[in-house]
Short mmCIF file of C-alpha atoms in Angstrom, two decimals:
data_model
loop_
_atom_site.label_atom_id
_atom_site.label_comp_id
_atom_site.label_asym_id
_atom_site.label_seq_id
_atom_site.Cartn_x
_atom_site.Cartn_y
_atom_site.Cartn_z
CA MET M 1 32.07 -23.85 9.99
CA ALA M 2 31.43 -20.18 9.18
CA SER M 3 28.06 -19.17 7.77
CA THR M 4 26.15 -16.19 6.41
CA ILE M 5 22.81 -15.05 7.80
CA LEU M 6 20.18 -14.19 5.20
CA TRP M 7 17.83 -11.81 7.01
CA PHE M 8 14.53 -11.70 5.17
CA ARG M 9 12.65 -8.41 5.49
CA ARG M 10 10.60 -7.02 2.63
CA ASN M 11 12.06 -9.56 0.20
CA LEU M 12 10.04 -12.71 0.84
CA ARG M 13 11.05 -14.49 -2.37
CA LEU M 14 13.86 -16.59 -3.79
CA GLY M 15 13.83 -15.39 -7.40
CA GLY M 16 15.34 -12.00 -8.18
CA ASN M 17 16.50 -11.65 -4.58
CA ALA M 18 19.72 -9.63 -4.52
CA ALA M 19 20.36 -10.42 -0.84
CA LEU M 20 20.14 -14.15 -1.52
CA GLN M 21 22.57 -13.76 -4.42
CA GLN M 22 24.99 -11.86 -2.15
CA ALA M 23 24.74 -14.63 0.44
CA ILE M 24 25.42 -17.30 -2.17
CA ALA M 25 28.45 -15.32 -3.37
CA THR M 26 30.11 -15.66 0.05
CA GLY M 27 30.50 -19.38 -0.55
CA GLN M 28 29.37 -20.08 3.01
CA SER M 29 26.31 -21.94 4.24
CA ILE M 30 23.26 -19.73 4.54
CA VAL M 31 21.02 -19.33 7.59
CA PRO M 32 17.65 -17.91 6.43
CA ILE M 33 15.71 -16.04 9.12
CA TYR M 34 12.74 -13.73 9.48
CA VAL M 35 12.43 -11.68 12.68
CA VAL M 36 8.95 -10.40 13.49
CA ASP M 37 9.25 -7.04 15.22
CA GLU M 38 7.41 -3.79 15.95
CA LEU M 39 7.42 -2.82 12.27
CA ASP M 40 5.01 -5.70 11.60
CA SER M 41 2.02 -4.04 13.21
CA GLY M 42 -1.07 -3.74 10.98
CA SER M 43 -3.74 -6.41 11.52
CA ALA M 44 -4.37 -7.11 7.83
CA SER M 45 -0.69 -7.02 6.89
CA ARG M 46 0.15 -9.39 9.76
CA TRP M 47 -2.42 -11.78 8.32
CA TRP M 48 -0.69 -11.56 4.94
CA LEU M 49 2.72 -11.92 6.55
CA HIS M 50 1.70 -15.21 8.19
CA HIS M 51 0.78 -16.74 4.85
CA SER M 52 3.72 -15.19 3.02
CA LEU M 53 6.15 -16.69 5.53
CA ALA M 54 4.45 -20.06 5.16
CA SER M 55 4.86 -19.82 1.38
CA LEU M 56 8.51 -18.77 1.66
CA ASP M 57 9.25 -21.60 4.10
CA ALA M 58 7.74 -24.08 1.64
CA ASP M 59 9.86 -22.68 -1.21
CA ILE M 60 13.01 -22.90 0.92
CA ALA M 61 12.12 -26.45 1.90
CA GLU M 62 11.95 -27.43 -1.78
CA LEU M 63 15.63 -26.44 -1.97
CA GLY M 64 16.47 -28.42 1.17
CA GLY M 65 16.42 -25.66 3.79
CA GLN M 66 14.24 -24.33 6.59
CA LEU M 67 13.22 -20.76 7.36
CA ILE M 68 14.14 -19.79 10.91
CA ILE M 69 11.48 -17.65 12.58
CA ALA M 70 12.17 -15.39 15.54
CA SER M 71 10.47 -12.54 17.32
CA GLY M 72 11.93 -9.47 18.97
CA ASP M 73 14.39 -6.70 18.24
CA PRO M 74 16.50 -7.69 15.20
CA GLY M 75 19.31 -5.57 16.61
CA LYS M 76 19.58 -8.11 19.44
CA VAL M 77 18.28 -11.30 17.80
CA LEU M 78 20.68 -11.28 14.85
CA PRO M 79 23.94 -10.67 16.76
CA ALA M 80 22.97 -13.52 19.10
CA LEU M 81 22.26 -15.79 16.14
CA ALA M 82 25.52 -14.75 14.47
CA HIS M 83 27.42 -15.88 17.55
CA GLU M 84 25.51 -19.17 17.63
CA VAL M 85 26.13 -20.11 13.99
CA ASP M 86 29.54 -18.43 13.60
CA ALA M 87 28.21 -16.05 10.97
CA GLN M 88 30.70 -13.74 9.33
CA ALA M 89 28.06 -11.54 7.75
CA VAL M 90 24.36 -10.67 7.73
CA VAL M 91 22.87 -9.89 4.33
CA SER M 92 19.45 -8.38 3.81
CA THR M 93 17.47 -5.88 1.82
CA ARG M 94 17.35 -2.24 2.78
CA ARG M 95 14.35 -0.61 4.42
CA LEU M 96 13.84 3.13 4.69
CA GLU M 97 11.81 3.52 7.89
CA PRO M 98 13.72 5.36 10.64
CA ARG M 99 13.23 2.44 13.04
CA ALA M 100 14.63 0.06 10.44
CA ALA M 101 17.72 2.24 10.12
CA LEU M 102 18.15 2.05 13.91
CA GLN M 103 18.02 -1.74 13.74
CA GLU M 104 20.72 -1.72 11.08
CA SER M 105 22.90 0.56 13.22
CA GLN M 106 22.54 -1.81 16.19
CA ILE M 107 23.65 -4.77 14.11
CA ARG M 108 26.67 -2.90 12.75
CA ARG M 109 27.71 -1.88 16.25
CA ALA M 110 27.41 -5.46 17.49
CA LEU M 111 29.04 -7.25 14.56
CA GLY M 112 31.24 -4.63 12.90
CA ALA M 113 30.60 -1.98 10.30
CA ASP M 114 31.19 -4.31 7.34
CA ALA M 115 29.25 -7.26 8.70
CA LEU M 116 25.85 -6.04 7.47
CA GLU M 117 25.38 -5.99 3.70
CA LEU M 118 22.17 -4.47 2.34
CA ALA M 119 20.80 -4.90 -1.16
CA ASP M 120 18.75 -2.13 -2.78
CA ASP M 121 16.12 -4.07 -4.71
CA CYS M 122 12.88 -2.92 -3.07
CA LEU M 123 12.74 0.08 -5.43
CA LEU M 124 13.65 0.74 -9.03
CA ASN M 125 16.00 3.49 -7.83
CA PRO M 126 17.34 4.02 -4.29
CA PRO M 127 16.70 7.51 -2.89
CA GLU M 128 20.31 8.70 -3.19
CA ARG M 129 20.31 8.13 -6.96
CA ILE M 130 17.64 10.67 -7.91
CA ALA M 131 18.36 14.31 -7.14
CA THR M 132 17.91 17.74 -8.66
CA LEU M 133 20.80 19.62 -10.26
CA THR M 134 21.42 21.26 -6.89
CA GLY M 135 21.58 17.89 -5.16
CA SER M 136 18.28 18.22 -3.30
CA ALA M 137 15.30 15.87 -3.30
CA TYR M 138 12.55 16.20 -5.86
CA LYS M 139 9.29 17.39 -4.33
CA ILE M 140 7.12 17.16 -7.46
CA PHE M 141 6.42 13.84 -9.11
CA THR M 142 6.59 14.80 -12.80
CA PRO M 143 10.20 16.07 -12.77
CA TYR M 144 11.11 13.17 -10.49
CA TYR M 145 9.61 10.76 -13.02
CA ARG M 146 11.51 12.33 -15.90
CA ALA M 147 14.79 12.08 -14.01
CA ALA M 148 14.22 8.57 -12.64
CA SER M 149 12.95 7.03 -15.87
CA ALA M 150 15.92 8.50 -17.76
CA PHE M 151 18.24 6.01 -16.07
CA ASN M 152 19.15 2.79 -17.79
CA GLU M 153 16.73 -0.08 -17.56
CA PRO M 154 16.81 -1.83 -14.18
CA PRO M 155 19.12 -4.85 -14.21
CA LEU M 156 17.39 -8.09 -15.11
CA PRO M 157 16.87 -9.96 -11.81
CA GLU M 158 18.45 -13.34 -11.29
CA ALA M 159 16.30 -16.44 -11.57
CA THR M 160 15.57 -18.65 -8.58
CA PRO M 161 18.75 -20.60 -7.83
CA ALA M 162 18.62 -24.32 -8.53
CA ASN M 163 20.70 -25.13 -5.47
CA VAL M 164 21.41 -23.30 -2.22
CA ASN M 165 23.90 -24.31 0.46
CA TRP M 166 21.63 -23.92 3.46
CA PHE M 167 23.04 -24.17 6.98
CA ALA M 168 22.64 -27.75 8.20
CA GLY M 169 23.09 -27.33 11.92
CA PRO M 170 20.22 -27.16 14.41
CA VAL M 171 18.91 -23.65 15.12
CA ASP M 172 16.01 -22.86 17.43
CA SER M 173 12.99 -21.50 15.62
CA LEU M 174 9.51 -20.47 16.60
CA ALA M 175 6.57 -22.15 14.96
CA LEU M 176 4.67 -19.79 12.68
CA ALA M 177 1.57 -20.16 14.86
CA ASP M 178 3.60 -18.95 17.86
CA LEU M 179 3.80 -15.49 16.31
CA GLU M 180 0.02 -15.02 16.59
CA LEU M 181 -0.12 -13.04 13.37
CA LEU M 182 -3.60 -14.21 12.47
CA PRO M 183 -6.65 -12.34 13.81
CA THR M 184 -8.36 -13.72 16.87
CA SER M 185 -11.67 -13.56 15.00
CA PRO M 186 -11.28 -15.90 12.01
CA ASP M 187 -14.47 -14.59 10.41
CA TRP M 188 -12.80 -11.20 9.87
CA ALA M 189 -10.25 -12.73 7.52
CA GLY M 190 -12.74 -14.84 5.58
CA GLY M 191 -13.02 -12.41 2.70
CA MET M 192 -9.27 -12.03 2.48
CA ARG M 193 -8.78 -15.79 2.38
CA ASP M 194 -11.29 -16.10 -0.44
CA TYR M 195 -9.86 -13.24 -2.49
CA TRP M 196 -6.07 -13.53 -2.24
CA GLU M 197 -3.43 -16.03 -3.21
CA ILE M 198 -0.21 -15.27 -1.35
CA GLY M 199 3.44 -15.92 -2.06
CA GLU M 200 6.02 -15.63 -4.81
CA ASN M 201 4.26 -17.93 -7.27
CA ALA M 202 0.97 -16.09 -6.81
CA ALA M 203 2.73 -12.78 -7.45
CA HIS M 204 4.09 -14.06 -10.75
CA ARG M 205 0.67 -15.28 -11.82
CA ARG M 206 -0.69 -11.80 -11.18
CA ILE M 207 2.06 -10.08 -13.15
CA ASP M 208 1.62 -12.52 -16.03
CA SER M 209 -2.08 -11.69 -16.11
CA MET M 210 -1.34 -7.95 -16.00
CA ALA M 211 1.17 -8.23 -18.84
CA GLU M 212 -1.34 -10.13 -20.94
CA ASN M 213 -4.04 -7.50 -20.39
CA ILE M 214 -1.91 -4.34 -20.32
CA SER M 215 -3.93 -2.70 -23.10
CA ASP M 216 -6.93 -2.54 -20.74
CA TYR M 217 -5.06 -0.74 -17.98
CA ALA M 218 -5.00 2.93 -19.02
CA LEU M 219 -8.76 3.22 -19.50
CA GLY M 220 -9.88 0.57 -17.05
CA ARG M 221 -7.78 1.42 -13.99
CA ASP M 222 -10.28 4.07 -12.80
CA LEU M 223 -13.30 1.75 -12.95
CA PRO M 224 -13.57 -0.08 -9.63
CA ALA M 225 -16.27 -2.49 -10.83
CA PHE M 226 -13.81 -4.16 -13.20
CA ASP M 227 -10.60 -6.07 -12.64
CA HIS M 228 -8.26 -3.87 -14.67
CA THR M 229 -5.67 -3.19 -11.96
CA SER M 230 -2.87 -5.59 -11.16
CA GLY M 231 -3.52 -6.31 -7.47
CA LEU M 232 0.26 -6.44 -7.09
CA SER M 233 0.58 -3.89 -4.30
CA PRO M 234 0.69 -6.39 -1.38
CA HIS M 235 3.06 -8.66 -3.29
CA LEU M 236 5.36 -5.70 -3.90
CA HIS M 237 5.02 -4.53 -0.31
CA PHE M 238 6.18 -7.87 1.08
CA GLY M 239 8.75 -8.37 -1.64
CA GLU M 240 7.18 -11.52 -3.05
CA ILE M 241 8.07 -9.90 -6.34
CA SER M 242 10.45 -6.99 -6.96
CA PRO M 243 9.71 -3.80 -8.90
CA ALA M 244 12.50 -4.74 -11.33
CA GLN M 245 10.81 -8.09 -11.99
CA VAL M 246 7.52 -6.29 -12.58
CA TRP M 247 9.20 -3.74 -14.86
CA HIS M 248 10.79 -6.40 -17.04
CA ALA M 249 7.69 -8.59 -17.19
CA ILE M 250 5.47 -5.70 -18.31
CA VAL M 251 7.90 -3.86 -20.58
CA ASN M 252 9.28 -6.94 -22.33
CA SER M 253 5.80 -8.31 -22.96
CA ALA M 254 4.63 -4.92 -24.27
CA ARG M 255 7.64 -4.60 -26.57
CA GLU M 256 7.02 -8.01 -28.09
CA ARG M 257 3.47 -6.92 -29.00
CA GLY M 258 4.17 -3.29 -29.89
CA LEU M 259 2.27 -2.02 -26.82
CA GLU M 260 4.93 0.17 -25.19
CA ASP M 261 2.55 3.14 -24.98
CA ALA M 262 -0.08 0.97 -23.24
CA ALA M 263 2.50 -0.14 -20.67
CA GLU M 264 3.70 3.38 -19.77
CA PRO M 265 0.79 4.31 -17.44
CA PHE M 266 1.38 1.13 -15.44
CA ILE M 267 5.15 1.58 -15.26
CA ARG M 268 4.53 5.14 -14.12
CA GLN M 269 2.86 3.71 -11.00
CA LEU M 270 6.09 1.91 -10.09
CA TYR M 271 7.80 5.28 -10.14
CA TRP M 272 5.05 6.79 -7.97
CA ARG M 273 5.90 4.05 -5.49
CA ASP M 274 9.57 5.01 -5.67
CA PHE M 275 8.68 8.70 -5.30
CA SER M 276 6.75 8.04 -2.09
CA SER M 277 9.73 6.17 -0.64
CA ASP M 278 12.02 8.97 -1.78
CA LEU M 279 9.87 11.51 0.08
CA PHE M 280 9.90 9.32 3.19
CA TYR M 281 13.67 9.00 3.05
CA HIS M 282 14.21 12.76 2.86
CA PHE M 283 11.28 13.69 5.14
CA PRO M 284 11.15 10.98 7.83
CA THR M 285 8.24 12.68 9.64
CA LEU M 286 6.01 12.02 6.62
CA PRO M 287 3.67 9.62 8.52
CA GLU M 288 2.97 12.11 11.32
CA SER M 289 3.48 15.69 10.16
CA PRO M 290 2.29 17.71 7.16
CA LEU M 291 5.02 18.56 4.70
CA ARG M 292 3.47 21.97 4.09
CA ASP M 293 4.05 24.05 7.20
CA GLU M 294 0.82 26.05 6.84
CA PHE M 295 -1.21 22.92 7.57
CA ARG M 296 0.05 22.92 11.14
CA ALA M 297 -2.58 25.66 11.66
CA PHE M 298 -5.40 23.75 9.96
CA PRO M 299 -8.58 23.60 12.10
CA TRP M 300 -9.14 19.84 12.11
CA THR M 301 -12.03 18.49 14.15
CA GLU M 302 -12.44 15.44 16.36
CA ASP M 303 -15.66 13.63 15.50
CA PRO M 304 -15.56 10.01 16.74
CA ALA M 305 -19.08 9.24 15.49
CA ALA M 306 -18.33 10.45 11.96
CA LEU M 307 -14.99 8.63 11.95
CA GLN M 308 -16.69 5.40 12.98
CA ALA M 309 -19.37 5.83 10.30
CA TRP M 310 -16.59 6.25 7.72
CA GLN M 311 -14.68 3.22 9.01
CA ARG M 312 -17.78 1.02 8.89
CA GLY M 313 -18.96 2.15 5.46
CA GLN M 314 -22.02 3.92 6.85
CA THR M 315 -21.51 7.48 5.59
CA GLY M 316 -24.58 7.55 3.36
CA PHE M 317 -22.45 8.13 0.26
CA PRO M 318 -22.62 4.83 -1.66
CA ILE M 319 -19.25 4.97 -3.48
CA VAL M 320 -17.52 5.77 -0.18
CA ASP M 321 -19.33 3.05 1.72
CA ALA M 322 -18.61 0.52 -1.02
CA GLY M 323 -14.90 1.29 -0.78
CA MET M 324 -14.76 1.08 2.99
CA ARG M 325 -16.63 -2.22 3.01
CA GLN M 326 -14.38 -3.62 0.29
CA LEU M 327 -11.42 -2.63 2.46
CA TRP M 328 -12.82 -4.39 5.51
CA HIS M 329 -13.75 -7.51 3.57
CA ILE M 330 -10.64 -8.15 1.47
CA GLY M 331 -8.01 -5.86 3.02
CA TRP M 332 -7.66 -3.81 -0.15
CA MET M 333 -9.41 -0.99 -1.95
CA HIS M 334 -9.35 0.21 -5.55
CA ASN M 335 -6.99 3.18 -5.90
CA ARG M 336 -9.54 5.59 -7.38
CA VAL M 337 -11.89 4.82 -4.51
CA ARG M 338 -9.07 5.32 -1.99
CA MET M 339 -8.87 8.95 -3.15
CA ILE M 340 -12.62 9.42 -2.92
CA VAL M 341 -12.98 8.00 0.60
CA ALA M 342 -9.94 9.94 1.81
CA SER M 343 -11.27 13.19 0.41
CA LEU M 344 -14.59 12.73 2.19
CA LEU M 345 -12.85 12.16 5.52
CA VAL M 346 -10.43 15.08 5.45
CA LYS M 347 -12.54 17.62 3.56
CA HIS M 348 -16.24 17.03 4.12
CA LEU M 349 -15.70 15.79 7.69
CA LEU M 350 -12.52 17.78 8.55
CA ILE M 351 -11.09 14.75 10.37
CA PRO M 352 -7.27 14.72 10.50
CA TRP M 353 -5.66 12.78 7.68
CA GLN M 354 -3.58 10.86 10.23
CA SER M 355 -6.77 9.19 11.50
CA GLY M 356 -7.52 7.87 8.03
CA ALA M 357 -3.92 6.89 7.42
CA ASN M 358 -3.83 4.89 10.66
CA TRP M 359 -7.03 3.05 9.74
CA PHE M 360 -5.59 2.14 6.37
CA LEU M 361 -2.37 0.94 7.98
CA ASP M 362 -4.36 -1.45 10.14
CA THR M 363 -6.78 -2.73 7.50
CA LEU M 364 -4.79 -2.80 4.23
CA VAL M 365 -2.82 -5.89 3.26
CA ASP M 366 -0.55 -3.55 1.28
CA ALA M 367 -0.06 -1.17 4.23
CA ASP M 368 3.17 0.44 3.08
CA LEU M 369 4.11 3.30 5.40
CA ALA M 370 5.66 5.50 2.71
CA ASN M 371 2.96 5.01 0.07
CA ASN M 372 0.13 5.31 2.55
CA SER M 373 1.47 8.48 4.18
CA ALA M 374 2.30 10.17 0.89
CA GLY M 375 -1.11 9.28 -0.51
CA TRP M 376 -2.99 10.72 2.45
CA GLN M 377 -0.90 13.88 2.43
CA TRP M 378 -1.61 14.23 -1.29
CA VAL M 379 -5.37 14.05 -0.80
CA ALA M 380 -5.27 16.32 2.26
CA GLY M 381 -3.37 18.94 0.30
CA CYS M 382 -0.49 19.06 2.78
CA GLY M 383 2.11 17.06 0.84
CA THR M 384 4.87 18.45 -1.34
CA ASP M 385 3.16 17.32 -4.54
CA ALA M 386 -0.43 17.45 -3.37
CA ALA M 387 -3.81 18.19 -4.81
CA PRO M 388 -4.80 21.68 -3.64
CA TYR M 389 -6.95 21.53 -0.53
CA PHE M 390 -9.74 23.35 -2.35
CA ARG M 391 -9.94 20.45 -4.83
CA ILE M 392 -12.81 18.65 -3.14
CA PHE M 393 -14.10 15.43 -4.63
CA ASN M 394 -17.86 15.28 -4.96
CA PRO M 395 -18.58 11.68 -3.90
CA ILE M 396 -21.84 11.67 -5.88
CA ALA M 397 -20.25 12.91 -9.10
CA GLN M 398 -17.26 10.60 -8.63
CA GLY M 399 -19.58 7.64 -8.24
CA LYS M 400 -21.54 8.55 -11.36
CA LYS M 401 -18.36 9.04 -13.37
CA PHE M 402 -16.42 5.94 -12.36
CA ASP M 403 -19.24 3.53 -11.48
CA PRO M 404 -22.00 4.75 -13.81
CA ASP M 405 -24.17 1.64 -13.60
CA GLY M 406 -23.59 1.20 -9.88
CA THR M 407 -22.04 -2.25 -10.35
CA TYR M 408 -19.35 -1.63 -7.75
CA VAL M 409 -21.82 -0.15 -5.26
CA ARG M 410 -24.28 -2.99 -5.70
CA ARG M 411 -21.55 -5.51 -4.95
CA TRP M 412 -20.41 -3.97 -1.68
CA VAL M 413 -23.58 -2.18 -0.52
CA PRO M 414 -26.20 -4.87 -1.11
CA GLU M 415 -28.98 -2.93 0.60
CA LEU M 416 -28.98 -0.63 -2.44
CA ARG M 417 -28.87 -3.45 -4.98
CA GLU M 418 -32.44 -2.96 -6.27
CA LEU M 419 -32.21 0.78 -6.79
CA PRO M 420 -32.28 2.01 -10.41
CA ALA M 421 -28.93 3.31 -11.68
CA GLN M 422 -30.16 6.90 -11.74
CA PHE M 423 -30.48 6.85 -7.93
CA ILE M 424 -27.71 4.47 -6.92
CA HIS M 425 -25.21 7.21 -6.02
CA GLU M 426 -27.73 9.47 -4.26
CA PRO M 427 -30.45 7.15 -2.96
CA TRP M 428 -32.04 9.84 -0.78
CA THR M 429 -33.24 11.59 -3.96
CA ALA M 430 -35.36 8.66 -5.12
CA ASP M 431 -39.13 9.07 -4.99
CA GLU M 432 -41.00 7.23 -2.28
CA PHE M 433 -42.39 4.61 -4.65
CA THR M 434 -38.91 3.74 -5.90
CA LYS M 435 -37.55 3.59 -2.37
CA GLN M 436 -40.38 1.33 -1.29
CA THR M 437 -40.13 -1.06 -4.25
CA SER M 438 -36.34 -1.17 -3.90
CA GLY M 439 -36.49 -1.86 -0.17
CA VAL M 440 -34.52 1.23 0.76
CA ARG M 441 -35.64 3.30 3.73
CA ILE M 442 -33.17 6.11 4.25
CA GLY M 443 -32.18 6.21 7.90
CA LYS M 444 -33.25 2.59 8.46
CA ASP M 445 -32.02 0.30 5.68
CA TYR M 446 -29.31 2.73 4.63
CA PRO M 447 -28.05 5.86 6.40
CA ALA M 448 -28.65 9.40 5.31
CA PRO M 449 -25.42 11.24 4.35
CA VAL M 450 -23.31 12.16 7.37
CA ILE M 451 -23.16 15.64 5.89
CA GLU M 452 -24.81 17.19 2.85
CA HIS M 453 -22.27 17.55 0.05
CA LYS M 454 -22.74 21.27 -0.48
CA ARG M 455 -22.35 21.97 3.24
CA GLY M 456 -19.30 19.72 3.44
CA ARG M 457 -17.67 21.61 0.60
CA GLU M 458 -18.47 24.96 2.20
CA ARG M 459 -16.99 23.84 5.54
CA ALA M 460 -13.84 22.63 3.84
CA LEU M 461 -13.33 25.93 2.04
CA GLU M 462 -14.01 27.85 5.26
CA ALA M 463 -11.41 25.75 7.08
CA ASP M 464 -8.92 26.34 4.30
CA GLN M 465 -9.47 30.09 4.58
CA LEU M 466 -9.07 29.99 8.37
CA MET M 467 -5.74 28.20 7.95
CA ARG M 468 -4.51 30.74 5.44
CA SER M 469 -5.62 33.61 7.63
CA ALA M 470 -3.79 32.11 10.62
CA THR M 471 -0.55 31.67 8.68
CA THR M 472 -0.58 35.20 7.24
CA ALA M 473 -1.58 36.99 10.44
#
């Protein structure tokens, strides 16, 4: 009997899943499969993927099915499976990475051009929908946001189906443990296990909490010591919840309580996510190459010791070290702090933004290639809609502004816990008595800054001038 293959990618959910709805509409039995491939590469995101697949398999089992797990090139695995189960079609959700597009082309060549059906529910708006009056891509977020948000509301996603006609025949499947997605050192993932709940149900609990507390978001989102952000980024990345589901949950709740204005800053972040994917679609070298040509002449430096100090949260700047240690411990970092730590790396230390981007890709549970690349290019000043390179975050001032009492620093940099608030963001300035009574010996208990802020700023501006001189010569 003919069947339809449901190829799970970044849509690891049953509710609001357009690909699942398309598969159901065929009237054929459905073979659900996830193929682990080279796109699943970051250590932290592989850890999340393991647990997300386990959650999805359990949800499918509740409806009488079983998730098939395979490993390899989907362009080869899926045509072979289609032959085995007499599948007339493969349905999935679209991905925008160039390698993903190659996989899709392989499947179409093997099965026929119409055999692969792709839903577009990973974004509020697919890249082709938003364009300037001349038909080109938007390069600046604000006009992109105006154009994208002017479209009708995203369609209300379908609920989880009550019944699904899963394929009943035997199909070989790997055990989840066979994929070896979990880290070889279990201690490394301990903080992530303690912090995160994973899966579709967990994603909905998070969005319900965000909707309930939306009035706290606009003012609280820049304060890393407090839980005023949604924590939805990994759930969105893996498709445990869709942006349309998030949009409706937040907007409808806000409308019921007359809080539309409070919801707008949060909804704007969904469009930032779309904008990053739009840039990636139109500029596929986004993860490797600067979008501003002049930055090809930028005098970056290679400094392995400084890079390692940054990775380990040992830069001597407390807000930076707190962020990097939070990242290592739970696989996530507050967005304001992401900007601060990135600025220190590319401006004070002149280390290429790609080095920071690669570290984030390996250690973030929400390691989205488009968002990560666009974010790093923004901070480095080399993106299309970027902060000017000469805008250099002062990590001391940023710490004082966004963590004034040092609550965030004390949590993640415990060796500074006893310091008074007036010294928490520049502990080297404390008098000797305070250092002694607080148990802080600079250079022993806590490192001295890898570079003095004023000198780091001067170096960054000198490098910027060298680049501009090279491109105008």
